[in-house]
Structures are given as C-alpha cells and as structure tokens.
PDB file of C-alpha atoms in Angstrom:
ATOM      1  CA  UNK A   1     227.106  88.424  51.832  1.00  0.00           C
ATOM      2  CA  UNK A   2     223.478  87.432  52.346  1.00  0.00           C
ATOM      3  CA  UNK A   3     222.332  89.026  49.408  1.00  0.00           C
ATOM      4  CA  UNK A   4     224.733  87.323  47.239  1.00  0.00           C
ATOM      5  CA  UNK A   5     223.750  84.191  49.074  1.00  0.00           C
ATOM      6  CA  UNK A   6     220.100  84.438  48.479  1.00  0.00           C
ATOM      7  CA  UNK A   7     220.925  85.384  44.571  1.00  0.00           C
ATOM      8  CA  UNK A   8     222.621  81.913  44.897  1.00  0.00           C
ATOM      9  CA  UNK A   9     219.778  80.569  46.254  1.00  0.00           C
ATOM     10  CA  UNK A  10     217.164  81.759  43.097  1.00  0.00           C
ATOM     11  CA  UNK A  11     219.574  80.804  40.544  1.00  0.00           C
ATOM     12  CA  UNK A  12     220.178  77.360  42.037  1.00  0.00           C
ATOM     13  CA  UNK A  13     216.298  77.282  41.651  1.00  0.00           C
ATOM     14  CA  UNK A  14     215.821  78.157  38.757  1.00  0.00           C
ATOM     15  CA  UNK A  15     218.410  76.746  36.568  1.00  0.00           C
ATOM     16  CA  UNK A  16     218.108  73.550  34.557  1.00  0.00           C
ATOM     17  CA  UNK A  17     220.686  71.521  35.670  1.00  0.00           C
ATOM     18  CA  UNK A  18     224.276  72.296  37.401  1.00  0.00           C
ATOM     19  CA  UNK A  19     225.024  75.908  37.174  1.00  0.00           C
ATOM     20  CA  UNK A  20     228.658  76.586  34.913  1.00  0.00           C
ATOM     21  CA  UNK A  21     231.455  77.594  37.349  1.00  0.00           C
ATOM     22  CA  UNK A  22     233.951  80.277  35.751  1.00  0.00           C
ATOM     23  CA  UNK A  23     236.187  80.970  39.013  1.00  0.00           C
ATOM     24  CA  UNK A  24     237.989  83.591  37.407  1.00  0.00           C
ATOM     25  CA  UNK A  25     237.901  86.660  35.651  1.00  0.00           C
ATOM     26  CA  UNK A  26     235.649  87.184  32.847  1.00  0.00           C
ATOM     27  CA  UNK A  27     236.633  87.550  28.983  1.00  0.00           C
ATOM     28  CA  UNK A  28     235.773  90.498  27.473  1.00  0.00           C
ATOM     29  CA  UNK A  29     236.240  89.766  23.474  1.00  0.00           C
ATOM     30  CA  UNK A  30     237.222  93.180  20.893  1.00  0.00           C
ATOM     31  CA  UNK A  31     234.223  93.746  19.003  1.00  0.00           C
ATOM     32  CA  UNK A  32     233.818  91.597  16.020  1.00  0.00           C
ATOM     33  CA  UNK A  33     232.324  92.929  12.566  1.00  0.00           C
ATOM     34  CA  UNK A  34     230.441  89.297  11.883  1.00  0.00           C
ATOM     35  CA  UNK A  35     228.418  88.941  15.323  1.00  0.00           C
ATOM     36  CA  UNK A  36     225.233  90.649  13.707  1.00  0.00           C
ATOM     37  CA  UNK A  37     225.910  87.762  10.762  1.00  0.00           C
ATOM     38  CA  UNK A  38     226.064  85.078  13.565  1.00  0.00           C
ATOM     39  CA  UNK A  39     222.641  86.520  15.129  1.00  0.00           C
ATOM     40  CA  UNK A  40     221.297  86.321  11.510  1.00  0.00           C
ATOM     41  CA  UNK A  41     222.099  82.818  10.771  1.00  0.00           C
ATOM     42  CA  UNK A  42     220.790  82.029  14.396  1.00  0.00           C
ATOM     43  CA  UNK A  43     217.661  83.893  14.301  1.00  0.00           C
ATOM     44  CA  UNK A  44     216.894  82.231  10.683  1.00  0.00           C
ATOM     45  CA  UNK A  45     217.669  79.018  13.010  1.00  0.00           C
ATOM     46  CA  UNK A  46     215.020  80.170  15.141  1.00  0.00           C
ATOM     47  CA  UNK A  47     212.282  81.244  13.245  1.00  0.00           C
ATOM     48  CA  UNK A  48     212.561  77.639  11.135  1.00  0.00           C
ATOM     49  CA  UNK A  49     212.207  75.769  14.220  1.00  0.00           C
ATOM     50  CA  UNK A  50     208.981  78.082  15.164  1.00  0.00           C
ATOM     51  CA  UNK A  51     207.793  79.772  11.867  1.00  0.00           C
ATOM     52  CA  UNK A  52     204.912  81.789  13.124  1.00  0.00           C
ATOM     53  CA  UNK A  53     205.407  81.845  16.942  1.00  0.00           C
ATOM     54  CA  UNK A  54     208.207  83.875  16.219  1.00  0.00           C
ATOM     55  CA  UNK A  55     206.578  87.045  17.268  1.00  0.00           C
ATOM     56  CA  UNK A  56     209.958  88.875  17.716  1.00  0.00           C
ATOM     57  CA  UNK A  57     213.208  88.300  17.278  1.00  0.00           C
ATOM     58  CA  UNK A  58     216.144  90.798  18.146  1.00  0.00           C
ATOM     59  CA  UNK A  59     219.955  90.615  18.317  1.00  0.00           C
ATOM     60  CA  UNK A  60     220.640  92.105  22.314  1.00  0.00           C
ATOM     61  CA  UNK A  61     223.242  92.764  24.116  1.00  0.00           C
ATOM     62  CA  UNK A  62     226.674  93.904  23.716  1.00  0.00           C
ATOM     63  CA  UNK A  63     227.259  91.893  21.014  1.00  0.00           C
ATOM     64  CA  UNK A  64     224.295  94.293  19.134  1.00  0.00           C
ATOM     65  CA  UNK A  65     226.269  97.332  19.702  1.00  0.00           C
ATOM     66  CA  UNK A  66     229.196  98.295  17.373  1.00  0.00           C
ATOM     67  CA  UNK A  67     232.322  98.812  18.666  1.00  0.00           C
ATOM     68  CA  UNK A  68     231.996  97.873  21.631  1.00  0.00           C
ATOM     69  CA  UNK A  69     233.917  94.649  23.494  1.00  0.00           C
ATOM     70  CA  UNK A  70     231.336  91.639  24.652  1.00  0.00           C
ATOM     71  CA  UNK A  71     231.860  88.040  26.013  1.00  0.00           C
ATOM     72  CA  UNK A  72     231.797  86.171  22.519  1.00  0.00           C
ATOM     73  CA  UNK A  73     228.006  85.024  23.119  1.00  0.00           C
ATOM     74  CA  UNK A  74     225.206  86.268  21.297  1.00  0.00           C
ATOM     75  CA  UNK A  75     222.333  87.539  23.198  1.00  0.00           C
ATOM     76  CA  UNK A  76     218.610  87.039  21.199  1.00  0.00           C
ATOM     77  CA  UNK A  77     215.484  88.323  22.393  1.00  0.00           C
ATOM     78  CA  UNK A  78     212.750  86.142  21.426  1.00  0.00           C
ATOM     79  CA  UNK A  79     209.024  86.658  21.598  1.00  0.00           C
ATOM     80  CA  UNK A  80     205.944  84.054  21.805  1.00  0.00           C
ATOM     81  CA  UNK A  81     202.662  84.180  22.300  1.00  0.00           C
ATOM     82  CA  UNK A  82     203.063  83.073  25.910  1.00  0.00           C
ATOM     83  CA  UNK A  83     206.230  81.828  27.477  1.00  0.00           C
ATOM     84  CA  UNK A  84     204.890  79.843  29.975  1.00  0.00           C
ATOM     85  CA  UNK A  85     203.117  77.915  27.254  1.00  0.00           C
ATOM     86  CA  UNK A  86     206.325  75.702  27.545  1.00  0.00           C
ATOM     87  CA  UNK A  87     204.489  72.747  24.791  1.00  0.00           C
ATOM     88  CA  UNK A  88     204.199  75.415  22.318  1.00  0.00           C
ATOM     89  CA  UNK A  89     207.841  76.204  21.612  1.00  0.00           C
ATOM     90  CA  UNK A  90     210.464  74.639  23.528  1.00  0.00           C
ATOM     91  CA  UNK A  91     210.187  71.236  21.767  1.00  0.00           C
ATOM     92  CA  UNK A  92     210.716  72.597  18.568  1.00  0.00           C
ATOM     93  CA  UNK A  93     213.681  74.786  19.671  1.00  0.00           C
ATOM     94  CA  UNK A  94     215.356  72.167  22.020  1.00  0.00           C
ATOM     95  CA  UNK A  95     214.799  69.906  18.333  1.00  0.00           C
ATOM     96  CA  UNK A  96     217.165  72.867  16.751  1.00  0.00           C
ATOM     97  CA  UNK A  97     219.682  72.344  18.851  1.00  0.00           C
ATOM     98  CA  UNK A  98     218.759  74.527  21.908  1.00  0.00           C
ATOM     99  CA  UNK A  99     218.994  73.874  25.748  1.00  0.00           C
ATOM    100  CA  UNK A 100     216.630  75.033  28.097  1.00  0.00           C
ATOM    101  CA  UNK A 101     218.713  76.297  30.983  1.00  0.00           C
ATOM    102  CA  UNK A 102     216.734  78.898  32.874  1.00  0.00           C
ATOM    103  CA  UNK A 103     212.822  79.030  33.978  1.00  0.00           C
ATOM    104  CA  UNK A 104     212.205  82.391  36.102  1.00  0.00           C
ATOM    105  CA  UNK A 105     208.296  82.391  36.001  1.00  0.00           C
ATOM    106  CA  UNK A 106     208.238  85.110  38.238  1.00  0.00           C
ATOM    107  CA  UNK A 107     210.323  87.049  36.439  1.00  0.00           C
ATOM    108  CA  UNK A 108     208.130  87.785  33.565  1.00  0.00           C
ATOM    109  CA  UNK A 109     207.676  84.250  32.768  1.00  0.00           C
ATOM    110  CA  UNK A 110     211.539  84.183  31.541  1.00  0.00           C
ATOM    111  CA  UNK A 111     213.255  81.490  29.639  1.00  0.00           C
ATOM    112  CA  UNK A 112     216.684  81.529  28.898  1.00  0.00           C
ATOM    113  CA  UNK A 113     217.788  78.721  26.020  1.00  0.00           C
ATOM    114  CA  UNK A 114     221.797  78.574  25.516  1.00  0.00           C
ATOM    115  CA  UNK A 115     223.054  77.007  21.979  1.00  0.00           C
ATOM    116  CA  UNK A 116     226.507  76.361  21.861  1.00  0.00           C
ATOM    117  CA  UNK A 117     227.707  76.888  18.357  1.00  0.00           C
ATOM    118  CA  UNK A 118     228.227  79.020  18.152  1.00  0.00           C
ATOM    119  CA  UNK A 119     227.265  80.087  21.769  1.00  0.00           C
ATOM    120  CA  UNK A 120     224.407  81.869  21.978  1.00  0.00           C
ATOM    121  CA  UNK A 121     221.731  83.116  25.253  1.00  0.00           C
ATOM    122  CA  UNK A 122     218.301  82.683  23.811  1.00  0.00           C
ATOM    123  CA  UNK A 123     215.893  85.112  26.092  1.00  0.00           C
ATOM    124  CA  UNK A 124     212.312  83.916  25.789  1.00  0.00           C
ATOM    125  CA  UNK A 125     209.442  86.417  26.670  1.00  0.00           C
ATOM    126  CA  UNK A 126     205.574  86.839  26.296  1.00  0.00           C
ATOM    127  CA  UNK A 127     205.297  89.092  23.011  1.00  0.00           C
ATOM    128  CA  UNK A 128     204.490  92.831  25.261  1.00  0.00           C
ATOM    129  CA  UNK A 129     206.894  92.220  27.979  1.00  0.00           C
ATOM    130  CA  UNK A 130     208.193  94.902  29.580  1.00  0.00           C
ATOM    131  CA  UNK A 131     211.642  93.354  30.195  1.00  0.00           C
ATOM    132  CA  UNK A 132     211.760  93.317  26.282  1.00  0.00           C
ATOM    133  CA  UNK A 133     211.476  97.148  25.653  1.00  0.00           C
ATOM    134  CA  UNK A 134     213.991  97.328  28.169  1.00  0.00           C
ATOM    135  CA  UNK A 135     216.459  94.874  26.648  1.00  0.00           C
ATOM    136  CA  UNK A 136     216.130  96.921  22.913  1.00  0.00           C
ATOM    137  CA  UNK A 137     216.038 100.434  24.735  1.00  0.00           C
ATOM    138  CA  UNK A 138     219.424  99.867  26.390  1.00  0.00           C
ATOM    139  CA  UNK A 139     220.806  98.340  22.947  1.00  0.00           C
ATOM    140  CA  UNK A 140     219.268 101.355  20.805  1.00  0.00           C
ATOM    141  CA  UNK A 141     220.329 103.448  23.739  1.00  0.00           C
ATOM    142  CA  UNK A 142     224.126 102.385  23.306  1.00  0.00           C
ATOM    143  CA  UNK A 143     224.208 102.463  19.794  1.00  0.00           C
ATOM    144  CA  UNK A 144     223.210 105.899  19.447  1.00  0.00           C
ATOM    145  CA  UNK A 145     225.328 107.912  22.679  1.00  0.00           C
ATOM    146  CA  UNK A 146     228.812 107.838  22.877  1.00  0.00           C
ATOM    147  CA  UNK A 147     229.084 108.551  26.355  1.00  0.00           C
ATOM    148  CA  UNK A 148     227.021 105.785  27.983  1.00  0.00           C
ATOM    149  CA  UNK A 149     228.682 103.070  25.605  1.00  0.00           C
ATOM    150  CA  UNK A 150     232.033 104.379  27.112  1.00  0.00           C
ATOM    151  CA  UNK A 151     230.777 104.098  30.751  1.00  0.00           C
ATOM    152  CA  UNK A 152     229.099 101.033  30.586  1.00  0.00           C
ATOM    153  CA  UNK A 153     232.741  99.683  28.785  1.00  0.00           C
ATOM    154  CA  UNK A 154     234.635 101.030  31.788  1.00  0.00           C
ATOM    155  CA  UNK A 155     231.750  99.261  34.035  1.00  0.00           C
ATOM    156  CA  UNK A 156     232.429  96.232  31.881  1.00  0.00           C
ATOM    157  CA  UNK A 157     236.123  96.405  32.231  1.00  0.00           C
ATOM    158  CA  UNK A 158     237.087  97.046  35.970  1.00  0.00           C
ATOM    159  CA  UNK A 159     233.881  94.706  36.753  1.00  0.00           C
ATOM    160  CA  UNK A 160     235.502  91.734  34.247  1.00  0.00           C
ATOM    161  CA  UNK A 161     239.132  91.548  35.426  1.00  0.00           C
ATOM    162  CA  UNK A 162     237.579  90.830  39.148  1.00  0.00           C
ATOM    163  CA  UNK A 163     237.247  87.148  40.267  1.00  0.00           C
ATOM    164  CA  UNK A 164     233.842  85.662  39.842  1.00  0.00           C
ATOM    165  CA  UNK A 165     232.494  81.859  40.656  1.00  0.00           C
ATOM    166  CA  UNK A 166     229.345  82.405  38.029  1.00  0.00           C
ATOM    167  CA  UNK A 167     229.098  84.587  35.303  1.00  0.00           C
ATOM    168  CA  UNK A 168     225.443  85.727  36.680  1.00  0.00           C
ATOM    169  CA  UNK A 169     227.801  87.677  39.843  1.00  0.00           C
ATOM    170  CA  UNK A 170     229.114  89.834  37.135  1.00  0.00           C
ATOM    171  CA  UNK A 171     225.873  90.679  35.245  1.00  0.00           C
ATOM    172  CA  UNK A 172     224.643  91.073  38.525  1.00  0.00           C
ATOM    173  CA  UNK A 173     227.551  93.290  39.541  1.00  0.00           C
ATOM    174  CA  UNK A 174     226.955  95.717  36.466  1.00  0.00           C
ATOM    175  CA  UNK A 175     223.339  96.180  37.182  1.00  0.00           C
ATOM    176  CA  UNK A 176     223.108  99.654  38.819  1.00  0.00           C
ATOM    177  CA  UNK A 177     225.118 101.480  35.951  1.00  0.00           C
ATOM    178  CA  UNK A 178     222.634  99.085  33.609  1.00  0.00           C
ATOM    179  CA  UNK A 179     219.500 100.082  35.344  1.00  0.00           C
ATOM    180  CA  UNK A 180     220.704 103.750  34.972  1.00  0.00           C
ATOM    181  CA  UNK A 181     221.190 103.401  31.736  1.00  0.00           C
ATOM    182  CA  UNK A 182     217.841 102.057  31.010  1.00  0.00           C
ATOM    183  CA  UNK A 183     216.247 104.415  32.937  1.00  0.00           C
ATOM    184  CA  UNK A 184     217.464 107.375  30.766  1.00  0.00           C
ATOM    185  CA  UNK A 185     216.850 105.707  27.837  1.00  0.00           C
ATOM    186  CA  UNK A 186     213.322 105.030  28.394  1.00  0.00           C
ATOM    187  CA  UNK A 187     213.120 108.594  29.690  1.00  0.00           C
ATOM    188  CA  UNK A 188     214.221 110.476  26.327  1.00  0.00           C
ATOM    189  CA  UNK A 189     211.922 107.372  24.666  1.00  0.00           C
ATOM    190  CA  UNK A 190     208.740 108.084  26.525  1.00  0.00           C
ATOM    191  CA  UNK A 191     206.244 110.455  25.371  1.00  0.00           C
ATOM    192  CA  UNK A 192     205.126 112.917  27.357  1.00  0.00           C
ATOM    193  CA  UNK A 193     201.541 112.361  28.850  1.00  0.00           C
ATOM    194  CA  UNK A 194     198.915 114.486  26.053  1.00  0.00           C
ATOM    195  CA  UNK A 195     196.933 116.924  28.435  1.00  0.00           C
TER     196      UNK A 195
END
C-alpha cells in the first residue's frame, strides 16, 4: 500500500490540475482500422501549430499496433529541441487546442498534453531521449511478434476488468510485462559492441 500511496503522491505533484477519477474497470476498445488516420490528422495538427520544432512525431501505443484492442486514445510521441523549454512550444500547442496536464521534469523532462477530440495523450520529449526509443521499440516490437502482442493483450485484459480509481494504477499495473517487453526488444535491436 505505501508504494501505491507514494505513486499517488508524484502524480498529485505533477499533474496540472485535478487528476480524472475512473473508479471502475477500464475499457479496452476492438482495434479500429482508422486510428493511424486519427494520429495523421492529429500529428498534421501538431506540426502546424510548431512547424519546425517538430523534431519527431510518432503514433505510440496500442493504438499503433494492428489488431490489437486499446483504450480509444491516441498516444503521440513528440520531439523538441528541449522540453523543458516550456515558451518554445506549449503556447502554440495549448493555441491548437491542447492541454498541458503532466510536467515530470525528472522524468526525462516529460510533458504529457491531452486533446480531447478526438482524445488524444500528447508525450513531449527532448529530441534523443531515451524514453523515446523505448516508446517506438515496444510499438515496432509488437507489430512485428505475435507472441508478445498476445501476452501483453492477456496483460491488458485480466489487468482492465479489475477496479481502478486512476487510469495511471493500471498503466502502472502492466509495467513489469511492459518493461520485459522492452527489454527484449531493445536486446534483438542493439548491436553488438565492434571488438
């Protein structure tokens, strides 16, 4: 219980404003053929509010991987030149439509902008961040073996029908079969050292 407390704790920190209750079980939606064409009418949303700071711009997430069920929300990975460099980009998005909800500057200098229509979690990094090869390892990861999109769905499925007070429980809940996942993914992805 402590640990769950003092995840309470950070997130009460560093969110923007009350944190969304869900009390309840999570919905998982079946995969929908037109969530890449909602990421690409968002990300062209995105790069007009920021033309060249747009260093990189990725769908992420489950809603990125074919086939397989997601909450409805579309997950972006965006890079800047430096994301704690707040005057240099969050006007213009929060100007587009997008709310700053999340500031986690010791978490790689992390922002986290939601849009609500259609609902989207905007992930804001310094362009080189390690958390984004992560992100786009365990997408490509997914999208390419069977096997680890079927276990993290039966993750995803026991974990969602549970009761949770904030959606952040149940990302948090899924992150050791995540971190595995990453962790073989950026094992087949590294190089071996040249000697």
């Amino acid at each position: 219980m402590r640990m769950a407390d003092e995840r309470d704790d950070y997130m009460s920190t560093v969110t923007i404003g009350p944190r969304t209750r869900i009390d309840g079980p999570i919905h998982l939606a079946d995969p929908d053929p037109a969530w890449p064409s909602v990421y690409e009418g968002e990300a062209d949303h995105v790069r007009d509010a920021l033309g060249e700071r747009v260093l990189l711009l990725e769908h992420a997430g489950s809603t990125s991987v074919p086939g397989l069920p997601a909450k409805p929300i579309i997950d972006m990975v965006l890079a800047v030149a430096d994301s704690s460099d707040e005057d240099a980009y969050v006007p213009p998005l929060e100007a587009a439509g997008y709310i700053l909800r999340i500031r986690e500057p010791d978490w790689y200098q992390h922002r986290l902008f939601r849009g609500t229509d259609p609902s989207v979690n905007l992930h804001t990094f310094t362009a080189g961040s390690h958390e984004i090869r992560r992100m786009l390892a365990f997408r490509d990861w997914l999208r390419t073996h069977d096997e680890e999109r079927e276990l993290y769905l039966a993750t995803k499925r026991e974990l969602a029908a549970r009761h949770w007070v904030y959606g952040q429980d149940y990302a948090d809940a899924k992150g050791e079969v995540v971190e595995a996942i990453i962790a073989r993914a950026l094992a087949a992805t590294t190089e071996p050292d040249a000697r």
